[in-house]
GROMACS .gro file of C-alpha atoms in nm:
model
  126
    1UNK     CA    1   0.000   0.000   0.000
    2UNK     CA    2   0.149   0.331  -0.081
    3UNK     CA    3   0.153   0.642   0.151
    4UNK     CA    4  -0.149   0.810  -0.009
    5UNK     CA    5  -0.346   0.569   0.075
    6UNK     CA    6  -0.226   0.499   0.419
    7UNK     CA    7  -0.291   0.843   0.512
    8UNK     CA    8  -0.628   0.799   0.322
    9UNK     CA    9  -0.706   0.508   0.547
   10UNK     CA   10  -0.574   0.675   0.864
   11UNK     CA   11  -0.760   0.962   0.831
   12UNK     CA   12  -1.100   0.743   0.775
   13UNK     CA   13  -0.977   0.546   1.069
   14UNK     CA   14  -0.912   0.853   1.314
   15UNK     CA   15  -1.249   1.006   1.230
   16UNK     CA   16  -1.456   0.647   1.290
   17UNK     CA   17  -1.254   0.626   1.610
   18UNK     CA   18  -1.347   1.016   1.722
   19UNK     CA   19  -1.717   0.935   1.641
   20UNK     CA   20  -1.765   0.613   1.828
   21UNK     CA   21  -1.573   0.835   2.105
   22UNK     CA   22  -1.845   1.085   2.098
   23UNK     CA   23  -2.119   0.819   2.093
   24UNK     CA   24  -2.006   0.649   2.384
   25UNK     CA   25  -1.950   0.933   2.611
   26UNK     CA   26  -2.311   0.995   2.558
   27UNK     CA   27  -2.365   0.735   2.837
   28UNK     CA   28  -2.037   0.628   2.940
   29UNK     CA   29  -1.731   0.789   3.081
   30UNK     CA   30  -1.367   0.626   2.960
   31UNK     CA   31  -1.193   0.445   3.283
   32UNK     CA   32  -0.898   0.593   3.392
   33UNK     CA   33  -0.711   0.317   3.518
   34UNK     CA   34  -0.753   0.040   3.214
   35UNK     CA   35  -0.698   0.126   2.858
   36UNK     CA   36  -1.000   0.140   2.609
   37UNK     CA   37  -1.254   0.077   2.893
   38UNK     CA   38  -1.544   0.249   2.888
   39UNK     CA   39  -1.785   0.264   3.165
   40UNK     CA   40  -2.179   0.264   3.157
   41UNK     CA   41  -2.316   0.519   3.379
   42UNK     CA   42  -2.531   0.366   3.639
   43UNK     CA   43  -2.830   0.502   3.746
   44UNK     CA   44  -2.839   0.726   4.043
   45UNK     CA   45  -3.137   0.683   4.256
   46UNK     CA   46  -3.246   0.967   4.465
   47UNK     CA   47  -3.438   0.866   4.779
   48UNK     CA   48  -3.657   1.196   4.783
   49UNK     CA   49  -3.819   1.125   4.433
   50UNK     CA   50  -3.745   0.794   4.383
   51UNK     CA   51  -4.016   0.609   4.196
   52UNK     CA   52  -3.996   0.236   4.136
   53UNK     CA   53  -4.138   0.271   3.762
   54UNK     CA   54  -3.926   0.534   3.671
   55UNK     CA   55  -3.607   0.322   3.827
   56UNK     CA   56  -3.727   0.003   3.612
   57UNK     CA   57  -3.701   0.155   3.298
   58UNK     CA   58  -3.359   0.341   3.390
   59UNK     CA   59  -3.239  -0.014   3.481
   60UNK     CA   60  -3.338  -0.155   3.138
   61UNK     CA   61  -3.202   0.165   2.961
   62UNK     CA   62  -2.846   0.091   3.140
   63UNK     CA   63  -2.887  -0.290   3.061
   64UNK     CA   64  -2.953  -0.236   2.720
   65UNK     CA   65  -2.660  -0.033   2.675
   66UNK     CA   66  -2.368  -0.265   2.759
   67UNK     CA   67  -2.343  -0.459   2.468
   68UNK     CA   68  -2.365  -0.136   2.245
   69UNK     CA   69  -2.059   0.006   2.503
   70UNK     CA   70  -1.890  -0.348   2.437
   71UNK     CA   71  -1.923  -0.306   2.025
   72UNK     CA   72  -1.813   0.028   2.039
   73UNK     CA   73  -1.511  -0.114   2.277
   74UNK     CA   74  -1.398  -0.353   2.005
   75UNK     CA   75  -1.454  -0.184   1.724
   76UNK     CA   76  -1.236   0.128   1.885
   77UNK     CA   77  -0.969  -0.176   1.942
   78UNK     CA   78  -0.973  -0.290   1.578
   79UNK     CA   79  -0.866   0.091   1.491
   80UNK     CA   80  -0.594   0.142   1.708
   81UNK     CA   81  -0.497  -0.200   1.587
   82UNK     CA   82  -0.540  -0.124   1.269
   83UNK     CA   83  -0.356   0.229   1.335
   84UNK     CA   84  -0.066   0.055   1.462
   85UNK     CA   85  -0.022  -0.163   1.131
   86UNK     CA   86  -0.046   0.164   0.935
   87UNK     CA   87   0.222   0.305   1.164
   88UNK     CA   88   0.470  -0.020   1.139
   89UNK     CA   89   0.352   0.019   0.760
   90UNK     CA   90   0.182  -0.357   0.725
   91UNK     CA   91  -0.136  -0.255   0.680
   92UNK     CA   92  -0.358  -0.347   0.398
   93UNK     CA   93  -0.222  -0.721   0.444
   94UNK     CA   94  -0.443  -1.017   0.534
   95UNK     CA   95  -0.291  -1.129   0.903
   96UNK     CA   96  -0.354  -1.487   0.796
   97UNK     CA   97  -0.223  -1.518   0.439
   98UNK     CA   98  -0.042  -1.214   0.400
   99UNK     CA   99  -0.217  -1.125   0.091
  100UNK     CA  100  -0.329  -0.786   0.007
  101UNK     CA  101  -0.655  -0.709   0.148
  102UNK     CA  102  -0.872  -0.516  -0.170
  103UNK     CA  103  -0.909  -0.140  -0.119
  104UNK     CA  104  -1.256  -0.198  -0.177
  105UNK     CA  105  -1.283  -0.396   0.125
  106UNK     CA  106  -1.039  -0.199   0.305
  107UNK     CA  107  -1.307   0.109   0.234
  108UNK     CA  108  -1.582  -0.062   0.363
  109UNK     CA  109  -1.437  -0.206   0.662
  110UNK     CA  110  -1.085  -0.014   0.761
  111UNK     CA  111  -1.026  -0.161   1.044
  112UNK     CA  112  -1.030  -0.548   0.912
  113UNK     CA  113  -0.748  -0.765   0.980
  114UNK     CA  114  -0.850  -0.996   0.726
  115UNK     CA  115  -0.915  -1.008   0.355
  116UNK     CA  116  -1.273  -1.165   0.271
  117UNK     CA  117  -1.185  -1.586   0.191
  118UNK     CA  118  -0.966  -1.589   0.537
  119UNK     CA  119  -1.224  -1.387   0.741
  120UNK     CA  120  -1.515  -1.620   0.566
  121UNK     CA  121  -1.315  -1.903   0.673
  122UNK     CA  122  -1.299  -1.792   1.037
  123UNK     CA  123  -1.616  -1.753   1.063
  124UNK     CA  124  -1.780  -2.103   0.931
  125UNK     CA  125  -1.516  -2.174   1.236
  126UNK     CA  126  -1.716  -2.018   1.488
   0.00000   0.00000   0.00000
């Protein structure tokens, strides 16, 4: 891959990474202490106006938002990863086979490790 598009792809990359940053601190904050964790914000329940309906559904809300908090976490680990292989200049290349992954693909899905036959293969795996 040459360095036009690398700096094509990291440029896609770094903006998909500073929007799924922006979506999740709409209802998570970023932990301090561990790298790439993000934190659901529990909800506070104040004894003065607490109603029991109200609390139900702001239970559900924060249950329904951890696996969206644990897509956004992977998919914002696939970027840096994917960052990372741009930086060490290996990026664009199937992890498996080491062929080139097709720009096509690579436009649809920057962050993939894999070109299509090797990640199809992976998955009838699963």
């Amino acid at each position: 891959m040459n360095k036009k598009d690398n700096e094509k792809f990291k440029k896609l990359l770094l903006e998909e990474k500073l929007e799924i940053a922006e979506e999740l601190k709409k209802f998570a904050k970023q932990n301090p202490d561990v790298e790439g964790d993000w934190e659901s914000e529990f909800p506070n329940f104040e004894k003065e106006d607490f109603d029991i309906e109200e609390a139900a559904d702001e239970v559900e809300e924060y249950i329904n938002r951890l696996p969206l908090e644990h897509a956004f976490e992977e998919k914002l680990k696939l970027i840096d990863e994917a960052l990372k292989r741009i930086k060490k200049g290996t990026y664009g290349k199937c992890l498996n086979c080491n062929k080139n992954i097709p720009k096509k693909r690579l436009k649809a899905i920057p962050e993939t490790k894999f070109c299509l036959d090797c990640a199809n293969k992976q998955n009838k795996g699963k």
